[in-house]
XYZ file of C-alpha atoms in Angstrom:
769
model
C 0.505 -0.130 0.151
C 0.867 3.193 -0.649
C -0.057 6.958 0.433
C -3.233 8.128 -2.122
C -1.548 11.289 -3.189
C 1.290 14.313 -1.677
C 1.789 15.580 1.912
C -0.586 18.418 2.895
C -0.881 20.628 5.747
C -3.636 20.298 8.318
C -4.837 21.923 11.417
C -3.801 18.811 14.540
C -7.097 18.388 16.585
C -6.326 16.109 19.165
C -8.631 14.216 21.055
C -8.583 12.503 24.916
C -11.766 10.484 24.851
C -13.161 9.113 21.980
C -11.525 8.085 18.535
C -12.936 9.398 15.261
C -12.681 6.128 12.008
C -12.981 7.353 8.598
C -16.997 7.521 7.866
C -17.614 8.428 11.728
C -19.135 11.831 12.140
C -18.536 14.379 14.895
C -19.610 16.958 16.415
C -16.879 19.438 19.154
C -17.251 22.844 20.116
C -14.819 24.265 18.435
C -14.002 27.007 15.495
C -11.745 25.715 12.725
C -11.647 28.927 11.433
C -12.329 28.541 8.136
C -10.295 25.039 7.076
C -11.955 22.647 5.129
C -9.788 19.747 6.791
C -8.639 19.317 9.484
C -6.308 15.581 11.312
C -8.309 14.237 13.995
C -5.630 12.587 16.378
C -6.476 10.583 18.964
C -4.278 11.647 22.825
C -3.299 9.792 25.248
C -1.645 12.277 27.900
C 1.062 13.704 26.324
C 0.994 11.031 24.230
C -0.241 11.307 20.371
C -1.514 8.645 18.256
C 0.932 7.915 14.970
C -2.144 7.714 12.657
C -5.116 10.227 12.922
C -8.396 10.332 10.692
C -8.567 13.428 7.992
C -11.996 15.507 8.445
C -14.063 17.162 6.501
C -15.793 20.518 8.223
C -18.895 20.136 7.320
C -21.106 22.627 9.466
C -20.846 25.068 11.915
C -23.385 26.375 14.927
C -23.316 29.524 16.786
C -24.061 28.508 20.218
C -26.687 30.524 22.834
C -23.173 31.385 24.789
C -21.247 32.603 22.100
C -19.245 29.224 20.747
C -19.309 27.377 17.704
C -20.060 23.903 17.443
C -18.949 22.205 14.182
C -19.819 19.295 13.041
C -17.016 16.153 11.340
C -16.974 13.916 9.066
C -14.457 11.531 8.915
C -13.215 10.626 5.003
C -9.741 8.439 5.591
C -7.160 7.883 7.511
C -3.887 10.649 7.371
C 0.100 9.573 8.764
C 0.913 12.458 10.982
C 4.351 13.313 10.358
C 6.016 16.905 11.394
C 3.881 19.626 13.516
C 4.910 23.307 13.408
C 2.616 26.663 14.535
C 1.300 29.025 11.847
C 1.090 32.696 12.799
C -2.168 32.295 14.206
C -0.905 30.429 16.901
C -2.557 27.202 15.221
C -0.640 23.973 15.321
C -0.028 22.197 11.657
C 0.808 18.802 11.251
C 2.200 17.289 8.152
C -0.295 14.798 6.859
C 0.412 11.804 4.525
C -3.218 10.640 3.815
C -4.398 7.651 3.608
C -6.654 4.885 1.448
C -7.716 1.197 1.436
C -6.541 -0.797 -1.456
C -9.809 -2.058 -2.829
C -8.746 -5.534 -4.419
C -8.610 -8.338 -2.230
C -6.921 -12.252 -2.081
C -9.485 -15.011 -0.383
C -7.572 -14.990 2.488
C -9.277 -11.373 3.268
C -12.868 -12.728 1.721
C -12.494 -15.507 4.556
C -11.841 -12.853 7.207
C -14.864 -10.669 5.959
C -17.228 -13.653 6.140
C -15.998 -14.978 9.105
C -16.454 -11.322 11.073
C -19.827 -10.955 9.031
C -20.992 -14.013 11.051
C -19.424 -13.255 14.819
C -20.848 -9.210 14.393
C -24.012 -11.030 13.725
C -24.166 -13.350 17.329
C -23.641 -9.871 18.923
C -26.361 -8.091 17.629
C -28.402 -11.018 17.892
C -27.730 -11.403 21.583
C -27.998 -8.113 22.091
C -31.461 -7.854 20.449
C -30.256 -4.871 18.217
C -32.615 -3.737 15.144
C -32.658 -4.256 11.624
C -30.823 -1.425 11.047
C -27.550 -1.991 12.881
C -28.203 -5.010 10.602
C -28.516 -3.172 7.517
C -25.622 -1.048 7.877
C -23.352 -3.672 8.448
C -24.468 -5.762 5.175
C -24.258 -2.430 2.885
C -20.352 -1.797 3.480
C -18.764 -4.091 1.060
C -14.895 -2.753 1.531
C -12.853 -5.253 4.116
C -11.202 -1.718 5.712
C -14.245 -0.107 6.364
C -15.882 -3.586 7.342
C -12.605 -3.697 9.609
C -13.605 -0.308 11.151
C -16.939 -0.782 12.214
C -15.451 -2.346 15.287
C -14.549 1.401 16.487
C -18.563 2.331 16.966
C -18.450 -1.099 19.772
C -19.173 0.507 23.602
C -17.594 -2.649 24.142
C -13.806 -2.103 23.086
C -11.678 0.120 25.348
C -10.240 3.833 24.034
C -6.251 1.640 23.707
C -8.217 -1.099 21.597
C -9.622 1.750 19.155
C -6.354 3.697 18.637
C -4.823 0.069 17.410
C -7.239 -0.458 15.604
C -6.921 2.748 13.797
C -3.426 2.684 13.430
C -3.473 -0.346 12.068
C -3.443 0.354 8.434
C -2.547 -2.849 6.381
C -6.583 -4.451 5.691
C -5.906 -7.730 6.190
C -4.303 -7.617 9.772
C -6.796 -5.088 10.629
C -9.560 -7.558 9.790
C -7.611 -10.027 12.205
C -7.664 -7.494 14.928
C -11.440 -6.485 14.765
C -12.314 -10.226 14.913
C -10.227 -10.985 17.241
C -11.910 -7.812 19.365
C -14.998 -9.129 18.499
C -15.057 -12.675 19.225
C -13.668 -11.325 23.248
C -16.956 -9.864 22.755
C -18.679 -12.507 21.442
C -17.631 -14.621 24.630
C -17.915 -12.441 27.182
C -22.256 -12.322 25.916
C -22.807 -15.007 25.496
C -21.337 -15.557 29.290
C -23.741 -12.822 30.498
C -26.296 -14.787 28.475
C -25.855 -18.321 30.054
C -26.152 -16.795 33.542
C -28.973 -14.876 33.011
C -30.435 -17.813 31.702
C -29.438 -20.099 35.051
C -30.232 -17.303 37.173
C -33.888 -17.282 35.331
C -34.082 -20.929 35.225
C -33.383 -20.782 38.724
C -36.291 -17.963 40.088
C -38.402 -19.532 37.882
C -37.847 -22.448 39.179
C -38.426 -21.822 42.582
C -41.152 -19.690 41.829
C -42.704 -22.686 40.414
C -42.285 -24.536 43.837
C -43.832 -21.799 45.656
C -47.583 -22.084 43.748
C -46.893 -25.867 44.157
C -46.463 -25.923 47.750
C -49.340 -22.976 48.122
C -51.219 -26.038 46.089
C -50.295 -28.849 47.887
C -51.015 -27.247 51.506
C -54.744 -25.849 49.632
C -55.349 -29.776 48.615
C -54.086 -30.504 52.434
C -56.476 -27.934 54.081
C -59.309 -29.363 51.972
C -58.055 -33.108 53.213
C -57.847 -32.097 56.237
C -53.837 -32.837 56.557
C -52.176 -29.445 57.076
C -50.212 -28.483 59.685
C -52.424 -28.272 62.124
C -53.663 -31.794 61.528
C -50.396 -33.233 62.238
C -50.083 -30.995 64.815
C -52.861 -32.491 66.067
C -52.295 -35.999 65.597
C -48.759 -35.309 67.511
C -50.980 -34.140 70.369
C -53.425 -37.823 70.109
C -49.588 -39.942 70.104
C -48.834 -37.587 73.227
C -51.766 -38.028 74.926
C -51.638 -41.702 74.544
C -48.317 -42.476 75.447
C -48.689 -41.871 79.136
C -45.736 -39.068 79.555
C -45.758 -38.386 83.132
C -46.559 -34.242 83.714
C -43.543 -32.421 82.732
C -42.158 -34.175 79.657
C -45.995 -33.531 78.271
C -45.455 -29.792 79.306
C -42.441 -29.917 77.385
C -43.535 -32.227 74.086
C -47.086 -29.795 73.954
C -43.861 -26.316 73.599
C -42.205 -28.560 70.659
C -45.382 -29.442 68.896
C -46.899 -25.375 68.897
C -43.968 -24.385 68.013
C -43.572 -27.257 65.050
C -47.502 -25.365 64.437
C -46.237 -22.103 64.313
C -43.351 -22.605 62.334
C -45.347 -24.512 59.358
C -44.551 -27.261 56.915
C -42.179 -24.473 54.661
C -39.412 -24.015 57.172
C -35.785 -25.666 57.243
C -36.112 -26.658 60.947
C -39.797 -28.658 61.089
C -37.921 -31.783 59.662
C -35.887 -31.837 62.487
C -38.927 -30.805 64.830
C -40.479 -33.463 63.760
C -37.412 -36.378 64.069
C -38.129 -35.210 67.970
C -40.712 -35.579 68.114
C -41.270 -39.151 66.311
C -38.443 -40.102 69.422
C -40.286 -38.510 72.493
C -43.799 -40.168 71.435
C -41.405 -43.976 70.448
C -40.013 -43.657 73.882
C -42.915 -46.443 75.785
C -43.320 -44.333 78.641
C -46.559 -45.592 79.837
C -45.597 -49.347 78.809
C -44.546 -51.877 81.329
C -43.953 -55.175 81.150
C -46.323 -57.512 84.053
C -43.445 -59.114 85.581
C -43.540 -62.573 86.532
C -42.425 -62.906 90.174
C -42.049 -66.141 91.039
C -38.320 -67.783 91.916
C -39.216 -71.241 91.473
C -40.304 -70.971 88.272
C -37.331 -68.186 87.176
C -35.171 -70.753 89.045
C -36.277 -73.426 87.672
C -35.816 -71.792 83.911
C -32.306 -70.424 84.859
C -31.138 -74.676 85.486
C -32.863 -75.405 82.602
C -30.995 -72.701 80.475
C -27.077 -73.258 81.696
C -25.428 -75.798 83.889
C -23.495 -74.714 87.343
C -23.438 -70.644 87.304
C -24.444 -70.947 91.084
C -24.140 -67.307 92.542
C -25.768 -65.805 89.444
C -28.921 -68.397 89.558
C -29.128 -67.405 94.257
C -28.511 -63.593 93.170
C -31.557 -63.405 90.648
C -34.077 -65.765 91.843
C -33.388 -63.380 95.344
C -34.161 -60.157 93.258
C -37.488 -62.161 91.811
C -37.876 -62.653 95.803
C -37.774 -59.293 96.965
C -39.475 -57.945 94.142
C -42.556 -60.112 94.833
C -42.778 -58.802 98.897
C -42.173 -55.341 97.931
C -44.944 -55.911 95.256
C -47.337 -57.468 97.330
C -47.068 -55.353 99.952
C -46.234 -51.864 98.107
C -42.874 -50.818 99.727
C -41.136 -48.281 97.688
C -37.583 -47.316 97.323
C -37.058 -43.481 98.336
C -40.572 -43.150 96.166
C -39.249 -44.907 93.264
C -38.909 -48.871 92.382
C -35.060 -49.543 92.762
C -33.866 -51.903 90.143
C -30.477 -53.894 89.856
C -27.119 -53.879 88.780
C -25.563 -57.252 88.454
C -21.840 -57.084 86.786
C -20.909 -60.683 85.697
C -16.784 -60.773 85.519
C -15.151 -63.980 84.467
C -13.425 -65.831 81.744
C -15.107 -65.576 77.580
C -17.079 -68.484 76.547
C -18.571 -68.443 80.617
C -21.901 -68.077 79.160
C -22.476 -64.459 80.798
C -24.056 -63.336 77.577
C -26.641 -65.634 76.965
C -27.332 -65.638 80.862
C -28.909 -61.919 80.289
C -31.712 -64.160 77.792
C -32.840 -66.711 80.489
C -33.027 -63.757 83.299
C -35.429 -62.103 80.993
C -37.430 -65.636 80.115
C -37.143 -66.229 83.823
C -39.007 -62.445 85.252
C -41.080 -61.912 81.738
C -39.299 -58.871 80.230
C -38.081 -57.794 77.395
C -34.286 -58.392 76.586
C -31.995 -56.167 74.625
C -28.104 -55.847 74.156
C -25.969 -53.188 73.983
C -22.375 -54.302 72.710
C -19.472 -51.427 74.799
C -16.519 -52.582 73.416
C -14.751 -50.471 71.425
C -17.304 -47.384 71.891
C -15.154 -44.355 72.671
C -17.588 -41.520 72.022
C -19.994 -40.048 75.435
C -22.689 -39.468 72.984
C -23.072 -42.988 72.203
C -24.379 -43.212 75.635
C -25.913 -39.671 76.358
C -26.878 -38.706 73.064
C -25.947 -35.575 71.219
C -27.669 -32.473 71.795
C -30.681 -31.163 69.119
C -28.266 -28.283 67.400
C -26.129 -30.777 65.462
C -27.183 -32.382 62.362
C -28.106 -36.105 62.435
C -28.458 -35.400 65.935
C -29.599 -38.763 67.753
C -30.165 -40.250 71.491
C -28.304 -42.210 72.803
C -27.726 -46.391 73.205
C -30.432 -46.191 76.181
C -33.239 -44.074 74.460
C -32.882 -46.319 71.482
C -32.626 -50.187 74.064
C -36.525 -48.210 75.723
C -37.570 -48.314 71.950
C -36.749 -51.236 70.575
C -37.413 -53.091 74.378
C -41.387 -51.168 73.988
C -41.630 -51.248 77.745
C -39.236 -49.169 80.291
C -38.963 -52.024 82.633
C -36.406 -54.051 80.467
C -33.536 -56.403 81.036
C -30.699 -54.415 79.207
C -27.729 -55.769 78.932
C -24.365 -53.842 78.998
C -21.425 -56.965 77.194
C -18.219 -55.701 77.189
C -18.098 -52.957 79.626
C -14.555 -53.524 80.431
C -13.554 -52.093 77.001
C -14.669 -48.631 76.282
C -12.260 -46.214 75.140
C -11.827 -43.166 75.911
C -10.388 -39.806 73.822
C -11.288 -36.584 73.021
C -14.791 -37.250 72.155
C -15.490 -37.867 75.719
C -15.658 -41.159 77.907
C -18.249 -42.793 77.860
C -17.597 -44.620 81.105
C -18.650 -41.820 82.716
C -21.801 -41.339 81.402
C -22.298 -44.824 82.688
C -22.006 -43.699 86.248
C -25.267 -41.917 86.388
C -26.974 -44.767 84.721
C -25.410 -47.542 87.343
C -25.870 -45.732 90.021
C -29.903 -46.998 91.823
C -29.921 -43.967 93.938
C -29.298 -41.150 90.794
C -30.845 -43.614 87.499
C -34.990 -42.382 88.124
C -34.061 -38.993 86.314
C -31.344 -39.821 83.948
C -30.901 -37.521 81.200
C -30.786 -37.687 77.389
C -29.037 -35.372 75.518
C -30.929 -35.811 73.214
C -34.879 -36.074 74.182
C -33.354 -33.343 77.157
C -36.225 -34.860 79.216
C -35.694 -36.857 82.391
C -35.751 -40.613 82.381
C -36.801 -43.312 85.076
C -34.678 -46.091 84.337
C -34.963 -46.977 87.754
C -37.327 -49.933 86.703
C -34.584 -51.080 84.641
C -32.417 -54.542 85.041
C -28.968 -54.571 84.165
C -26.824 -57.050 83.264
C -23.231 -55.599 82.810
C -20.531 -58.285 81.743
C -16.586 -58.333 82.095
C -13.059 -60.281 80.752
C -11.938 -58.630 84.065
C -12.166 -56.007 86.564
C -8.654 -54.054 86.159
C -9.430 -52.060 83.048
C -12.702 -50.928 85.005
C -13.087 -47.577 86.535
C -12.851 -47.396 89.768
C -16.339 -44.913 90.348
C -18.203 -47.173 88.063
C -16.792 -50.501 89.535
C -18.066 -49.053 93.022
C -21.375 -48.323 91.672
C -21.899 -52.195 90.471
C -22.903 -55.599 92.692
C -19.900 -58.310 90.958
C -21.287 -61.279 90.095
C -17.807 -63.670 89.790
C -18.069 -66.404 86.612
C -14.731 -68.272 87.553
C -15.094 -71.260 84.800
C -16.351 -74.554 84.897
C -15.111 -78.188 86.072
C -14.453 -80.863 83.541
C -17.773 -82.485 84.598
C -19.658 -79.492 84.709
C -18.299 -78.935 81.275
C -19.323 -82.250 80.624
C -22.551 -81.952 81.191
C -23.132 -79.061 79.822
C -21.581 -80.417 76.508
C -24.119 -83.169 76.687
C -26.644 -81.040 77.490
C -26.825 -77.976 75.228
C -23.822 -78.453 73.386
C -24.314 -81.209 71.607
C -27.867 -80.891 70.891
C -26.892 -77.360 69.236
C -24.295 -78.323 67.050
C -26.442 -81.226 66.213
C -29.104 -79.271 64.787
C -26.421 -76.656 63.276
C -24.745 -79.205 61.149
C -28.017 -81.211 59.761
C -27.893 -84.135 61.947
C -31.357 -85.886 63.781
C -30.893 -86.553 67.912
C -30.920 -90.296 66.642
C -28.119 -89.789 64.247
C -24.977 -89.890 66.058
C -24.011 -90.636 69.945
C -21.471 -89.756 72.121
C -20.814 -91.059 75.338
C -19.525 -89.321 78.195
C -15.946 -90.666 78.875
C -15.501 -89.982 75.058
C -16.506 -86.656 75.729
C -14.283 -86.202 79.060
C -11.241 -86.597 76.408
C -12.441 -83.822 74.020
C -12.581 -81.663 77.572
C -9.128 -82.380 78.597
C -7.301 -83.245 75.931
C -8.106 -80.753 73.638
C -9.097 -77.392 75.401
C -8.040 -75.784 78.551
C -9.872 -73.064 79.242
C -12.721 -71.296 81.576
C -15.604 -71.451 79.241
C -16.982 -74.236 76.570
C -16.745 -71.706 73.755
C -13.681 -73.671 72.316
C -15.190 -76.958 73.210
C -18.376 -76.354 71.254
C -15.881 -75.284 68.471
C -14.205 -78.915 68.902
C -17.855 -80.464 69.092
C -18.858 -78.639 65.698
C -15.319 -80.155 64.206
C -16.020 -83.818 65.241
C -19.466 -83.509 64.266
C -18.855 -81.977 60.753
C -16.878 -85.366 59.895
C -19.523 -87.343 60.983
C -21.891 -85.520 58.779
C -19.621 -85.618 55.360
C -19.658 -89.282 56.371
C -23.156 -89.613 56.726
C -23.865 -87.290 53.181
C -20.831 -89.323 51.396
C -23.070 -92.946 52.075
C -19.807 -94.236 54.190
C -21.502 -95.505 57.418
C -23.581 -98.857 57.504
C -26.632 -96.793 57.821
C -27.697 -99.660 60.639
C -28.782 -97.971 63.377
C -26.972 -93.906 65.298
C -23.157 -93.469 64.471
C -20.926 -94.135 67.593
C -18.362 -92.163 68.194
C -15.535 -93.288 70.505
C -11.780 -92.701 71.064
C -10.514 -93.503 68.077
C -12.936 -90.865 66.390
C -11.893 -88.325 68.127
C -8.614 -88.531 67.244
C -8.881 -89.177 63.489
C -11.635 -86.053 63.393
C -9.538 -83.848 66.308
C -6.365 -84.838 65.847
C -3.209 -85.714 68.403
C -4.350 -84.349 71.597
C -2.674 -80.756 72.831
C -3.168 -80.452 75.828
C -1.084 -83.113 78.442
C -0.434 -83.435 82.311
C 2.893 -82.841 82.350
C 3.547 -81.677 86.127
C 5.313 -84.829 87.204
C 7.771 -84.427 84.248
C 8.679 -80.923 85.105
C 9.286 -80.998 88.292
C 11.397 -83.974 88.521
C 14.691 -82.562 89.290
C 15.775 -79.670 91.767
C 14.633 -75.928 90.895
C 11.395 -76.046 89.125
C 7.801 -75.354 90.905
C 4.412 -75.596 90.229
C 2.270 -72.272 90.420
C -1.135 -70.969 89.810
C -2.563 -67.560 87.900
C -5.304 -65.675 86.796
C -6.003 -64.195 83.351
C -8.619 -62.566 81.610
C -9.423 -65.979 80.158
C -9.330 -68.127 83.354
C -6.779 -69.990 85.187
C -3.784 -71.652 84.222
C -0.666 -73.281 85.533
C 3.065 -71.407 85.550
C 6.315 -73.606 86.021
C 8.648 -71.653 87.451
C 12.041 -72.333 86.278
C 15.619 -71.395 88.484
C 19.360 -72.320 87.666
C 22.612 -71.473 89.204
C 25.947 -70.641 87.263
C 29.331 -69.615 88.497
C 29.119 -65.350 88.133
C 29.183 -62.016 89.607
C 25.684 -62.557 91.858
C 23.520 -61.474 89.236
C 20.043 -62.107 89.271
C 18.858 -62.308 85.636
C 14.588 -62.957 84.905
C 12.987 -64.170 82.120
C 9.679 -64.884 80.277
C 7.884 -61.503 80.067
C 7.852 -60.273 83.154
C 5.946 -57.345 85.009
C 7.293 -54.867 87.638
C 5.651 -56.802 90.279
C 6.634 -60.271 89.253
C 10.346 -59.337 89.493
C 10.032 -57.122 92.689
C 8.269 -60.736 93.968
C 11.964 -62.633 92.130
C 13.536 -60.640 94.250
C 12.247 -60.476 97.466
C 12.450 -63.834 97.087
C 15.877 -63.961 96.208
C 16.434 -62.641 99.667
C 14.396 -64.403 101.961
C 16.776 -67.478 100.484
C 20.079 -65.451 100.911
C 18.899 -63.647 104.214
C 17.615 -67.340 106.037
C 20.010 -69.959 104.343
C 21.315 -71.253 107.733
C 17.678 -72.502 108.341
C 17.071 -73.590 104.922
C 19.205 -75.855 105.068
C 22.044 -73.950 102.435
C 25.332 -74.137 101.765
C 26.564 -70.820 101.899
C 29.618 -71.386 99.467
C 26.462 -72.587 96.838
C 25.645 -68.768 97.656
C 28.507 -66.945 96.799
C 29.621 -66.343 93.405
C 26.387 -67.299 91.515
C 24.431 -66.130 89.304
C 20.545 -66.891 89.474
C 18.313 -67.279 86.165
C 14.701 -67.916 87.478
C 12.630 -68.240 84.155
C 9.075 -68.478 83.947
C 7.000 -69.730 80.343
C 5.979 -69.466 77.853
C 8.210 -66.824 77.131
C 5.636 -65.032 74.458
C 2.771 -64.292 76.943
C 3.316 -61.622 79.226
C 2.955 -62.566 83.395
C 2.277 -60.006 86.061
C 1.734 -59.862 89.664
C 2.496 -60.662 93.369
C 1.521 -64.094 93.811
C 3.984 -66.370 92.120
C 6.114 -65.426 95.310
C 6.105 -68.470 97.653
C 6.148 -70.267 93.986
C 9.814 -68.280 93.015
C 10.848 -68.787 96.931
C 9.562 -72.722 96.506
C 11.893 -73.280 93.120
C 15.625 -71.476 94.623
C 15.258 -73.325 97.384
C 14.800 -76.440 95.996
C 17.670 -75.442 93.721
C 20.036 -74.883 96.038
C 18.941 -78.061 98.849
C 18.526 -80.327 95.986
C 15.137 -81.593 96.932
C 12.712 -81.570 94.106
C 8.677 -80.689 94.532
C 6.187 -83.032 95.228
C 4.549 -83.232 91.724
C 1.344 -83.053 93.285
C 1.492 -79.672 94.384
C 0.323 -76.517 93.228
C 1.205 -73.163 95.171
C -0.069 -69.334 94.561
C 0.608 -66.971 96.964
C 2.835 -62.979 98.003
C 5.844 -63.518 100.322
C 7.616 -60.742 102.349
C 11.076 -60.105 103.454
C 10.387 -61.776 106.173
C 8.358 -64.880 104.871
C 5.033 -64.025 105.395
C 2.425 -65.809 103.333
C -0.074 -62.852 101.653
C -3.133 -63.830 100.130
C -4.210 -63.207 96.743
C -6.854 -62.787 94.447
C -8.668 -65.716 91.748
C -8.693 -68.555 93.386
C -11.654 -70.723 92.246
C -10.040 -70.312 88.904
C -6.499 -70.606 89.872
C -7.990 -73.992 92.341
C -10.017 -75.767 88.712
C -6.686 -74.643 86.719
C -5.217 -76.907 89.236
C -7.769 -79.215 88.826
C -7.535 -79.940 85.303
C -3.697 -80.156 85.159
C -3.912 -83.170 87.713
C -3.122 -81.634 90.854
C -3.972 -83.327 93.792
C -2.704 -80.608 96.386
C -2.150 -76.663 96.413
C -1.116 -74.176 98.890
C -2.680 -71.433 99.968
C -2.373 -68.202 102.141
C -4.362 -68.881 104.987
C -6.163 -65.613 104.576
C -7.643 -67.039 101.552
C -9.271 -70.215 103.964
C -13.046 -68.558 103.165
C -12.683 -68.228 99.276
C -12.438 -72.343 98.843
C -16.501 -72.139 99.931
C -17.100 -71.008 96.378
C -14.888 -73.832 95.380
C -17.423 -76.711 93.463
C -17.506 -80.014 96.138
C -16.247 -82.059 93.884
C -12.974 -80.408 93.015
C -12.661 -79.644 97.029
C -13.612 -83.861 97.765
C -10.967 -84.379 95.291
C -8.318 -82.178 96.743
C -6.250 -81.366 99.279
C -6.047 -77.853 100.937
C -3.009 -76.435 102.961
C -3.373 -72.840 104.177
C -0.172 -71.433 105.378
C 1.148 -68.403 107.337
C 4.721 -68.546 106.165
C 7.220 -69.734 103.646
C 8.245 -72.674 106.151
C 5.052 -74.237 106.246
C 5.240 -74.047 102.264
C 8.475 -75.269 102.343
C 7.794 -78.483 104.316
C 4.234 -79.065 101.917
C 5.481 -78.657 99.166
C 9.774 -79.911 98.991
C 10.419 -83.933 99.143
C 12.057 -85.200 101.902
C 16.301 -84.964 102.758
C 17.232 -88.326 100.648
C 18.004 -90.581 104.159
C 22.081 -91.873 103.900
C 23.156 -95.083 103.219
C 23.807 -97.150 105.757
C 27.185 -98.082 105.933
């Protein structure tokens, strides 16, 4: 492209806020002083654009104030050159006129078509009139077509200056197209947002009208908020709530009525009222207060457990007398809170159902093992989203009565973390003096739990918090004797496993001697859970033979000891006290864990060393201290015990308590370690029939221990016949089953000397020459 003509000098008119393109008209309040043409140049601060628009002066109009308004028509572009001031003080500039070429190639035609299409889209989104479309169609040249972007109010001042300064038509079309595409994208986003807002508003308006129509229909059918409130009032009246709870419910129903169904809180309020009326306020199970019948039911369901059965029978007898005589405690009917503590598999959980059946009450079980959130017991406050009542309220709802039997299973395994301590929340529940006014956080009304019979279960008492244990009436489950296990297997486990394995009562038979073999040689536990697994394994093997047609089919299949060996494998438990204690330095002790009683073999040995003392077998601090006390006692009483001082000097002693993988602790092995060390140093073996338990002091006193019944049962199962116990534990022998007491000899002792006299073999008699 080249200039259309030679340069000419024209007056310079700067423009600060507008850009004039060729073909545009502009009116300015100034007098051009007789000039026919001027150069209109955009200005930004002190800088002028390099290209302006040569404009013709059209007409002038006198203003009322004495000024002049002049109209200008843009003709073509002009490239600004040197500027000067003439004699009249007018700023003039040398201008090189510029006109766009008329020829166009295919690329420019493509840009023209795309530009027209984009502008058409913009005009459609802006709902522009037909006049603008006609103006656009009337422009046939590419240069003026690109200049139409200068009419857009959305282009910035800088963009318009840039467009004016672009002399090349193709480049100008590309810039105009890019600017218009940006405008189109913005307009499309605005249009989409406007449509979304409009559709959302229309949806809300539609929902509003539909809701109003629904309300009108509900009113016609008598199902409006007023009728919902009336339904709740009817439920409250029929629920048998106490007066204070009924007043609270009426207030909440009034709130629901005033609130209306459209409120977001109405659903929360309805859920609360549903829970409030779900509590069986006026429902009571009709108790069967017959102690004789209760004992019959308990005896039919469980063998042994006389302590528990007697306590339940006493509870029912007391309830019967108080009901007949109208006696209440502090105006409330006092419930009972029993805690069954003992090893796994002894029937603690299952006896709860038997108690409920014996008393005619409903039974609900709450497993507390692993519960760490206090709200599980007391519930969440209603301010929380998804709030629910605690487990006690849900248990009452499930039971449908206010006097069920609620079993709090595994109460010793309740945890605590940042969400609170559930065991602390149980303090009020398990206190007969307080639980008549238990308050759940969600319901926020008083609940009377005094008629509930709470049965808590635990494996060990040590992990139950002291304040909680203080509120419990503890009944010990100390395990079963061999004969009791045989009776349980015959009366309960065997029939149940027959049914579970698809067998009938007359198809398989087993003798008591064979059951006793399974009990003694394949299980060593306080309970019967492992025994039931072994019986199930035995019956599965038999069921496989019957289903496969391997039996002769004549009469029931008899299981003998050979069948037991085949099905259950080799013998797993042995009576090894005689072998283990044959050498001096080994003594048999008795211990108790959460799984029941057990027999420990304490081994000692001595070697040349530097008066060191080694303890192995994963011993706890208390047991290590007992071993130290035992060694100190033996060293201090060597003469009385008949120990040569040479055997103690320069010796290193090692005490080991197998099995090494099982942690052990407690003071009750004190006399056993003392006996083992004395046996080692005197060369007198410990009698293989003797087991012992007791804490020892430095003066040789034997102090009492706990868990005697479980320890005695373990000694009996291990084949021991003599048990050395502290004198102050003599009274605990009453808890030992009669058949066990008759088969064993017990030796209550005050001092270690008595222990050694009973436990050690006599000194060997020297041979006569």
